Tab-separated table of N, CA and C in Angstrom:
chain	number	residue	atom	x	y	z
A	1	UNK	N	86.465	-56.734	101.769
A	1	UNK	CA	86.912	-57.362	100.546
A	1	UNK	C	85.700	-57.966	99.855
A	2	UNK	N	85.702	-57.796	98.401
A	2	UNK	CA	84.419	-57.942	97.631
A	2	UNK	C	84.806	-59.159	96.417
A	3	UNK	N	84.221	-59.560	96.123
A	3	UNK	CA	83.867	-60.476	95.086
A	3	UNK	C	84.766	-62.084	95.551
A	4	UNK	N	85.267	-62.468	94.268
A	4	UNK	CA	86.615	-64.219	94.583
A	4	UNK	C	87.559	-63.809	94.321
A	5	UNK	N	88.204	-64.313	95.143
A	5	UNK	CA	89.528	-63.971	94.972
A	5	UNK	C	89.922	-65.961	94.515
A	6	UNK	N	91.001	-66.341	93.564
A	6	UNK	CA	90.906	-67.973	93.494
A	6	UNK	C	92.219	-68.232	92.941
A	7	UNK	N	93.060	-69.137	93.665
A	7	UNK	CA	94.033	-69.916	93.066
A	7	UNK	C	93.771	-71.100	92.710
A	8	UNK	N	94.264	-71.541	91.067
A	8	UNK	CA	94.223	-73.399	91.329
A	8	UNK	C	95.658	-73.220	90.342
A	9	UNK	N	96.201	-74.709	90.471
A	9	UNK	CA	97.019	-75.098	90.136
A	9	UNK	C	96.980	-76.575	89.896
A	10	UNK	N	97.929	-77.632	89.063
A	10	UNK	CA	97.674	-78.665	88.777
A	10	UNK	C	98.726	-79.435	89.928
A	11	UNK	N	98.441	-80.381	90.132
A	11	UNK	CA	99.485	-81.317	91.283
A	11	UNK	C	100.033	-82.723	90.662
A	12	UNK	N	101.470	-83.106	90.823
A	12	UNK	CA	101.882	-84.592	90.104
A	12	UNK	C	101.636	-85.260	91.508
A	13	UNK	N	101.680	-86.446	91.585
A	13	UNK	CA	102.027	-87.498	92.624
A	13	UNK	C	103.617	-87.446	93.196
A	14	UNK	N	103.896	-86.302	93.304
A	14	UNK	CA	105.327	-86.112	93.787
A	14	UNK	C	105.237	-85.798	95.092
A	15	UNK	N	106.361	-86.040	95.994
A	15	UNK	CA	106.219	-85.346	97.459
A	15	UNK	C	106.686	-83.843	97.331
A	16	UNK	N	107.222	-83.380	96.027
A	16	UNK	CA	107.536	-82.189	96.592
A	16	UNK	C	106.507	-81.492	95.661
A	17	UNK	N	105.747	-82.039	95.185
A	17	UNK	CA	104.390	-81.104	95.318
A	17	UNK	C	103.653	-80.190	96.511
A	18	UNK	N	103.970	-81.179	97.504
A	18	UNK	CA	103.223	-80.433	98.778
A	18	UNK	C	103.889	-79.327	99.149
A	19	UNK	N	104.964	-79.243	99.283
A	19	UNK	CA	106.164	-77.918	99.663
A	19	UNK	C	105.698	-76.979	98.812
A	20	UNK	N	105.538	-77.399	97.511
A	20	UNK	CA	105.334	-76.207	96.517
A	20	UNK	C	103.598	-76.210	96.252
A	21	UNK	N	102.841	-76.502	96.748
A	21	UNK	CA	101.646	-76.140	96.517
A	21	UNK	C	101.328	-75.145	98.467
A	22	UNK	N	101.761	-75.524	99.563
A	22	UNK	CA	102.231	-74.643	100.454
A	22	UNK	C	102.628	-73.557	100.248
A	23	UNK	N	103.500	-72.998	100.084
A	23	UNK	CA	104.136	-71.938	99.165
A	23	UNK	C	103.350	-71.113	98.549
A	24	UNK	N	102.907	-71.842	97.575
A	24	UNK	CA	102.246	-70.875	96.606
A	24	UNK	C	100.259	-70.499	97.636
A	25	UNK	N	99.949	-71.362	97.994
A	25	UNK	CA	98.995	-70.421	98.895
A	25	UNK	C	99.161	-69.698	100.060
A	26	UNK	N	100.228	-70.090	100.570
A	26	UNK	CA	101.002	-68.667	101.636
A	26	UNK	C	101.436	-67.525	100.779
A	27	UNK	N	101.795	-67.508	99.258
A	27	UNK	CA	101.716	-66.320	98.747
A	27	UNK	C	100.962	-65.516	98.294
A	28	UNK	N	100.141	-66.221	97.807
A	28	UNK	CA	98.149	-65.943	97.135
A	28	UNK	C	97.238	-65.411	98.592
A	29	UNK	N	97.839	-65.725	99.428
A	29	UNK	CA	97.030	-65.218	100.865
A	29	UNK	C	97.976	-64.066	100.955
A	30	UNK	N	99.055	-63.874	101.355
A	30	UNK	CA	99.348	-62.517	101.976
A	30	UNK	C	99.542	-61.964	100.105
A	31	UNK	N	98.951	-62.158	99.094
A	31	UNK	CA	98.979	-61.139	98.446
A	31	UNK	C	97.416	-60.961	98.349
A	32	UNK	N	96.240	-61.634	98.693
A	32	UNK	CA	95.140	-60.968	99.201
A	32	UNK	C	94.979	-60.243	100.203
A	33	UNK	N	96.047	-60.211	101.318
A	33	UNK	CA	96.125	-59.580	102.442
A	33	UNK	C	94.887	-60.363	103.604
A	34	UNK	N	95.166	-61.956	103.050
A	34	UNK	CA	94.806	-62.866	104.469
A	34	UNK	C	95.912	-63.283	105.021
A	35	UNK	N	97.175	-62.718	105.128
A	35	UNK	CA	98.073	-63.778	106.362
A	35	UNK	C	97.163	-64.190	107.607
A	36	UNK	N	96.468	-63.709	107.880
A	36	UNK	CA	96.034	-64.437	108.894
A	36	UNK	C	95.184	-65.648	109.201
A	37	UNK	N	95.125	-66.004	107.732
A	37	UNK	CA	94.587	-67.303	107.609
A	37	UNK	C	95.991	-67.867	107.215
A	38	UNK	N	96.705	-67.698	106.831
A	38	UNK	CA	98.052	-68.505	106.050
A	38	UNK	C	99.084	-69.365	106.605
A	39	UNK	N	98.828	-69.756	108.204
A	39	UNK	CA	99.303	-70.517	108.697
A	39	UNK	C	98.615	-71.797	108.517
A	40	UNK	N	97.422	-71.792	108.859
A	40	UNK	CA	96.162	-73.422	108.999
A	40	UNK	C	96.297	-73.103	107.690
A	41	UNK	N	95.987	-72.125	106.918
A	41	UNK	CA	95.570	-73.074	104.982
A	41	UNK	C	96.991	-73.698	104.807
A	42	UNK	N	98.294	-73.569	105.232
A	42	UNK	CA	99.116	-73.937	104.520
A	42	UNK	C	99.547	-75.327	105.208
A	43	UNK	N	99.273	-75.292	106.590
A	43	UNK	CA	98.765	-76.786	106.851
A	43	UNK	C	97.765	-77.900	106.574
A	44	UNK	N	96.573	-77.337	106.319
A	44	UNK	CA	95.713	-77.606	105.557
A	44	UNK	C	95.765	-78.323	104.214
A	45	UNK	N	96.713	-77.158	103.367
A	45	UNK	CA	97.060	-77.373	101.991
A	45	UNK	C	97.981	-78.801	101.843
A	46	UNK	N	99.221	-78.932	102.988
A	46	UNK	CA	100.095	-80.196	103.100
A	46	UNK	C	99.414	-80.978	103.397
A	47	UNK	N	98.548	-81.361	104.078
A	47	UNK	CA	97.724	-82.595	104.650
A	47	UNK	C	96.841	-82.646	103.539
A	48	UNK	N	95.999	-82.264	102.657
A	48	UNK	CA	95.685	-82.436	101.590
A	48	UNK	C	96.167	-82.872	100.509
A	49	UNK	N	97.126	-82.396	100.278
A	49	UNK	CA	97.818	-82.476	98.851
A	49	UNK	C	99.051	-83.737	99.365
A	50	UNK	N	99.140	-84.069	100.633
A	50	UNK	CA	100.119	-85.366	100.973
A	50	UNK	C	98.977	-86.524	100.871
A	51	UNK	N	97.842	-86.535	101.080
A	51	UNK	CA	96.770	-87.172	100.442
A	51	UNK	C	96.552	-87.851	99.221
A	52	UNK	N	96.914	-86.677	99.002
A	52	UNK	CA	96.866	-87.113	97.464
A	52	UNK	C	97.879	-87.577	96.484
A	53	UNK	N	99.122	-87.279	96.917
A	53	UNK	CA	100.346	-88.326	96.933
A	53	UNK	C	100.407	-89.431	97.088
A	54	UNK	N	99.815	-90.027	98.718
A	54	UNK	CA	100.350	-91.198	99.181
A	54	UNK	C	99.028	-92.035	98.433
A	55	UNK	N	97.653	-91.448	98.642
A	55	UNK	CA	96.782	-92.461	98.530
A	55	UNK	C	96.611	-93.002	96.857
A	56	UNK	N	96.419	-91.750	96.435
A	56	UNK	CA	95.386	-91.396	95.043
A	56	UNK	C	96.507	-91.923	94.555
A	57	UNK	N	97.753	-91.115	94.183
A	57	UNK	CA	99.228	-91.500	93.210
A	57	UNK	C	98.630	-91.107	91.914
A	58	UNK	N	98.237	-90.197	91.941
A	58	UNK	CA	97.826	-89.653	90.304
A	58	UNK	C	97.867	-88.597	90.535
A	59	UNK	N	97.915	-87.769	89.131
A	59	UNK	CA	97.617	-86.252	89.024
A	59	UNK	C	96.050	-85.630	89.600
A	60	UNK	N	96.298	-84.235	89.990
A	60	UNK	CA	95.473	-83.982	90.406
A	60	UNK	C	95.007	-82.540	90.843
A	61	UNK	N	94.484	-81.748	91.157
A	61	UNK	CA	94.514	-79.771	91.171
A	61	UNK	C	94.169	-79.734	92.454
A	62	UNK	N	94.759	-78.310	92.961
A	62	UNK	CA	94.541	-77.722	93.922
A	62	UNK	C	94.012	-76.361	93.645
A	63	UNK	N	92.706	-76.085	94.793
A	63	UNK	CA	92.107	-74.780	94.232
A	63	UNK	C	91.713	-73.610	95.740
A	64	UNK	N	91.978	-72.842	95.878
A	64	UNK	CA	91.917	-72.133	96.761
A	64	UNK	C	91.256	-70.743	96.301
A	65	UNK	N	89.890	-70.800	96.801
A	65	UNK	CA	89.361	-69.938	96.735
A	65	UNK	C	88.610	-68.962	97.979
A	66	UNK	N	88.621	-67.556	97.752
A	66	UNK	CA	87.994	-67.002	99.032
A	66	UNK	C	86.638	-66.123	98.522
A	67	UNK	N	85.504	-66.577	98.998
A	67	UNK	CA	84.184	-65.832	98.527
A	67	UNK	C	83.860	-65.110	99.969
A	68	UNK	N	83.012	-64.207	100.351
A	68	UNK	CA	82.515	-63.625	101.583
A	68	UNK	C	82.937	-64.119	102.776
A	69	UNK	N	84.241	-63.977	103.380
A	69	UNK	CA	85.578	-64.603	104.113
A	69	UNK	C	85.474	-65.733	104.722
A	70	UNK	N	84.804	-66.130	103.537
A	70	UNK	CA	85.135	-68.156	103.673
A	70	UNK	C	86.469	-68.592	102.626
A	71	UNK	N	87.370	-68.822	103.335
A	71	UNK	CA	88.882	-69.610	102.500
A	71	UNK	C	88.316	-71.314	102.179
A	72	UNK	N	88.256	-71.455	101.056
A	72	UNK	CA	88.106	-72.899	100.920
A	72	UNK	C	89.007	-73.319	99.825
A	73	UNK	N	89.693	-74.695	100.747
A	73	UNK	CA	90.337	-75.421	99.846
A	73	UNK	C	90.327	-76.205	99.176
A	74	UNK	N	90.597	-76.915	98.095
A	74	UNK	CA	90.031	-77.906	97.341
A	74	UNK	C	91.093	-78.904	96.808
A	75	UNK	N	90.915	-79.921	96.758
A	75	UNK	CA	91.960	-80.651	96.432
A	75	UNK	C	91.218	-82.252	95.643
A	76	UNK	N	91.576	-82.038	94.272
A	76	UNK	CA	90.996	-83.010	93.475
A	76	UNK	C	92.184	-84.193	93.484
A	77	UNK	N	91.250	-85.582	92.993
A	77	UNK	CA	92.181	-86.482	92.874
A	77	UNK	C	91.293	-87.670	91.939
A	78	UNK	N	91.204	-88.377	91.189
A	78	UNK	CA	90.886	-89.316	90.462
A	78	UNK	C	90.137	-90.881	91.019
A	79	UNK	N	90.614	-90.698	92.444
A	79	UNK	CA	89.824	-91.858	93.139
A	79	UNK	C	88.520	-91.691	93.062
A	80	UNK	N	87.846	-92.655	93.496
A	80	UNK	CA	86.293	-92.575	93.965
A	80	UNK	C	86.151	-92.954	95.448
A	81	UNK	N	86.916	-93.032	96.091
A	81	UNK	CA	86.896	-93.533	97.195
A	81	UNK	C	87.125	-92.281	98.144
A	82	UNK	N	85.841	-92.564	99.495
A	82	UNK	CA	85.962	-91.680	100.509
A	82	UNK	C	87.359	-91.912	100.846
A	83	UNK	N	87.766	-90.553	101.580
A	83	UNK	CA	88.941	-90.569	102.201
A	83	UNK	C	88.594	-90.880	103.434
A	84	UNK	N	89.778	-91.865	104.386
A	84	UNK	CA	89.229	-92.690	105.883
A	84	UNK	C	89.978	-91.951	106.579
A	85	UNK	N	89.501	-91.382	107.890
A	85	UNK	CA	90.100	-91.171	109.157
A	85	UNK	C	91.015	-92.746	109.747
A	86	UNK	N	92.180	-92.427	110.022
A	86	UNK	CA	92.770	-93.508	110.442
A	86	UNK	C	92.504	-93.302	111.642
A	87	UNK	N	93.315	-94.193	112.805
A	87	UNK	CA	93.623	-94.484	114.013
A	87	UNK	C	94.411	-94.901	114.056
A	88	UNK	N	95.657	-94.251	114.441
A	88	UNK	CA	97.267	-94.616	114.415
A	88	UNK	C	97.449	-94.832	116.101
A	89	UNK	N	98.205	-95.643	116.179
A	89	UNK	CA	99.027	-95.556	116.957
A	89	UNK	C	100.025	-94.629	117.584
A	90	UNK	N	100.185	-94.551	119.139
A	90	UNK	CA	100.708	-93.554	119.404
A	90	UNK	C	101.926	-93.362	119.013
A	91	UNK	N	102.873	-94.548	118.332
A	91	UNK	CA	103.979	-94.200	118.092
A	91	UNK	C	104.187	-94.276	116.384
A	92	UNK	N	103.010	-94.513	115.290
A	92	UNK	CA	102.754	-94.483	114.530
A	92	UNK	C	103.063	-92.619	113.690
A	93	UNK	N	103.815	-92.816	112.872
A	93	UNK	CA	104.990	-91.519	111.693
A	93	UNK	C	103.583	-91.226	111.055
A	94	UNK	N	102.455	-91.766	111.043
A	94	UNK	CA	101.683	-91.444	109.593
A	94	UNK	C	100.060	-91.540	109.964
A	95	UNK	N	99.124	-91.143	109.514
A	95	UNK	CA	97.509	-91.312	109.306
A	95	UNK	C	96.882	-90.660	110.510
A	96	UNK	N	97.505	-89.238	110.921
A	96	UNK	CA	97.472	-88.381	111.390
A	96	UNK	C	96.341	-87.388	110.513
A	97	UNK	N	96.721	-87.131	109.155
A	97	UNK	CA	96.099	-85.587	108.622
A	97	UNK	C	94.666	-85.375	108.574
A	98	UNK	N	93.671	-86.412	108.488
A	98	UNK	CA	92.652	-86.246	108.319
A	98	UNK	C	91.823	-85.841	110.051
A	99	UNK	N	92.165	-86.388	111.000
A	99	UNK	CA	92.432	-85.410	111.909
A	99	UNK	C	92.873	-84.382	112.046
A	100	UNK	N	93.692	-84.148	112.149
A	100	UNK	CA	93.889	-82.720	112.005
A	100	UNK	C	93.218	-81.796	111.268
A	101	UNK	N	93.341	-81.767	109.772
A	101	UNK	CA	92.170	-81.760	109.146
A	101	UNK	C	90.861	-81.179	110.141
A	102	UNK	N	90.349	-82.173	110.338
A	102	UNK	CA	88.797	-81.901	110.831
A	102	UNK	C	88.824	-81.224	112.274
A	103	UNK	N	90.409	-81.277	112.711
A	103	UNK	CA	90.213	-80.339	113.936
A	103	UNK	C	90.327	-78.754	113.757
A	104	UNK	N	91.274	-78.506	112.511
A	104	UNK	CA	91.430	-77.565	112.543
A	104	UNK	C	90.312	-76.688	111.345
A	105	UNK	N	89.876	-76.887	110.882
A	105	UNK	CA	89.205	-76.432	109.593
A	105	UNK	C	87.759	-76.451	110.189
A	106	UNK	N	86.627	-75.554	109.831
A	106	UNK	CA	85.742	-74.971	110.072
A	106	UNK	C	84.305	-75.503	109.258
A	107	UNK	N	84.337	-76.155	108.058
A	107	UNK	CA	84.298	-77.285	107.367
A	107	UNK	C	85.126	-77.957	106.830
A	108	UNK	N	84.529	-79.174	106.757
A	108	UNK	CA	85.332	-80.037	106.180
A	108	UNK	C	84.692	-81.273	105.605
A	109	UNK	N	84.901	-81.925	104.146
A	109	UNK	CA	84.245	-83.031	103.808
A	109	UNK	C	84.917	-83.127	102.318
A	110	UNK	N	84.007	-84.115	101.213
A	110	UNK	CA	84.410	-84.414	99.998
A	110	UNK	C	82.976	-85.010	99.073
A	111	UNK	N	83.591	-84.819	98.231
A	111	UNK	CA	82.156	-85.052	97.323
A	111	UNK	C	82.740	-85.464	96.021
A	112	UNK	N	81.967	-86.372	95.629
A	112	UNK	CA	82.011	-86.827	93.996
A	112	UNK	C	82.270	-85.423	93.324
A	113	UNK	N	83.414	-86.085	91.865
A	113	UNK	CA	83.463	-85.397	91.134
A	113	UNK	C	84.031	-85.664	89.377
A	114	UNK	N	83.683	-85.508	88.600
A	114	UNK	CA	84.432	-85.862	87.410
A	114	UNK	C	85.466	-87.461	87.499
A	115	UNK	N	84.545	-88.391	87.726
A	115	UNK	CA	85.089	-89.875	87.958
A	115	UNK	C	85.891	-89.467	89.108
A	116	UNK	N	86.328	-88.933	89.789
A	116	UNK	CA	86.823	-89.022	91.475
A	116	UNK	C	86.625	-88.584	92.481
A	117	UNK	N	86.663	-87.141	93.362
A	117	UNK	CA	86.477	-86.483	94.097
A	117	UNK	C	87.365	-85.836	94.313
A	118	UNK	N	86.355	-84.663	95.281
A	118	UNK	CA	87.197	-83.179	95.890
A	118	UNK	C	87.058	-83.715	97.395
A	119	UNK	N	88.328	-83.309	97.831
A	119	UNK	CA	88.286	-83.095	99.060
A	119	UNK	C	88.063	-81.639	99.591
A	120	UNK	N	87.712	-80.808	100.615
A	120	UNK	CA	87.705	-79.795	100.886
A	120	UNK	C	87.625	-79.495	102.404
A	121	UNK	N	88.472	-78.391	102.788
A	121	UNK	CA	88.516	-78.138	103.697
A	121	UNK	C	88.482	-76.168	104.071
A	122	UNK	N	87.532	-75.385	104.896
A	122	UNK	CA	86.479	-74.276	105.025
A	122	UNK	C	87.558	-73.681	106.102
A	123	UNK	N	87.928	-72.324	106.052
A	123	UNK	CA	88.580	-72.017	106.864
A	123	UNK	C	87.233	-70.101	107.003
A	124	UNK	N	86.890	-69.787	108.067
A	124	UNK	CA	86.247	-68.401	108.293
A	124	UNK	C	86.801	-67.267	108.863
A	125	UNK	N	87.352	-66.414	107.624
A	125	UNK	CA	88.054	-65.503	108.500
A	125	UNK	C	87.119	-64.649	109.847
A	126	UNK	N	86.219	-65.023	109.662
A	126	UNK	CA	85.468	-64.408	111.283
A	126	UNK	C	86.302	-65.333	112.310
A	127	UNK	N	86.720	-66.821	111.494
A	127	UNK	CA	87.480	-67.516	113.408
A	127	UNK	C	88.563	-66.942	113.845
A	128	UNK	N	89.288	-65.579	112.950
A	128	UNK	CA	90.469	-66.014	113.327
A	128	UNK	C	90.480	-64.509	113.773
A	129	UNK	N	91.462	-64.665	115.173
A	129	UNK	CA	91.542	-63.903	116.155
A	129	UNK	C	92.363	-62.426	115.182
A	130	UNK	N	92.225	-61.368	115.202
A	130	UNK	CA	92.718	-60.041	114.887
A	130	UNK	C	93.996	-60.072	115.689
């Protein structure tokens, strides 16, 4: 596969943004013919974009792009503030994703951007088993 392949889309501060921004890159992948990345991006994609719900509470884009079978996700938001790894408690419902996150994703980080930042998270289709 040759050149970008790229989805973005815009995101509200809604929770059912995340369902539907899921969705739509499990469809943008098996219509590039990556399902086999389309399980972790679409976990990926919820732990991102629930991010950006709970913390940010503003509008914000999601961008999924694949260059030389690097899947990278992107997820803008209006803050300026690093995003924090929590430490929850074991019986703690929440501040889980950014772990996960960094366990599952191949890179992972955020960077200034247009008064807020991108978050992003690197998925390589070389990791993933045939």
């Amino acid at each position: 596969m040759t050149g970008t392949l790229a989805y973005q889309t815009d995101l509200k501060p809604d929770p059912a943004e995340v369902c539907r921004a899921r969705h739509a890159v499990r469809e943008h992948l098996a219509r590039w013919g990556l399902t086999a990345l389309a399980d972790t991006a679409a976990l990926l994609v919820s732990e991102l974009v629930t991010n950006l719900v709970r913390h940010a509470q503003a509008p914000g884009w999601l961008r999924v792009a694949y260059v030389d079978s690097v899947l990278r996700i992107e997820v803008f938001d209006p803050s300026p503030y690093a995003p924090q790894e929590q430490a929850p408690a074991w019986d703690d419902e929440a501040g889980r994703g950014l772990a996960i996150v960094t366990e599952l994703a191949a890179e992972f980080g955020w960077e200034p951007r247009d008064g807020g930042k991108v978050v992003y998270a690197e998925l390589h289709h070389s990791d993933v088993p045939a």
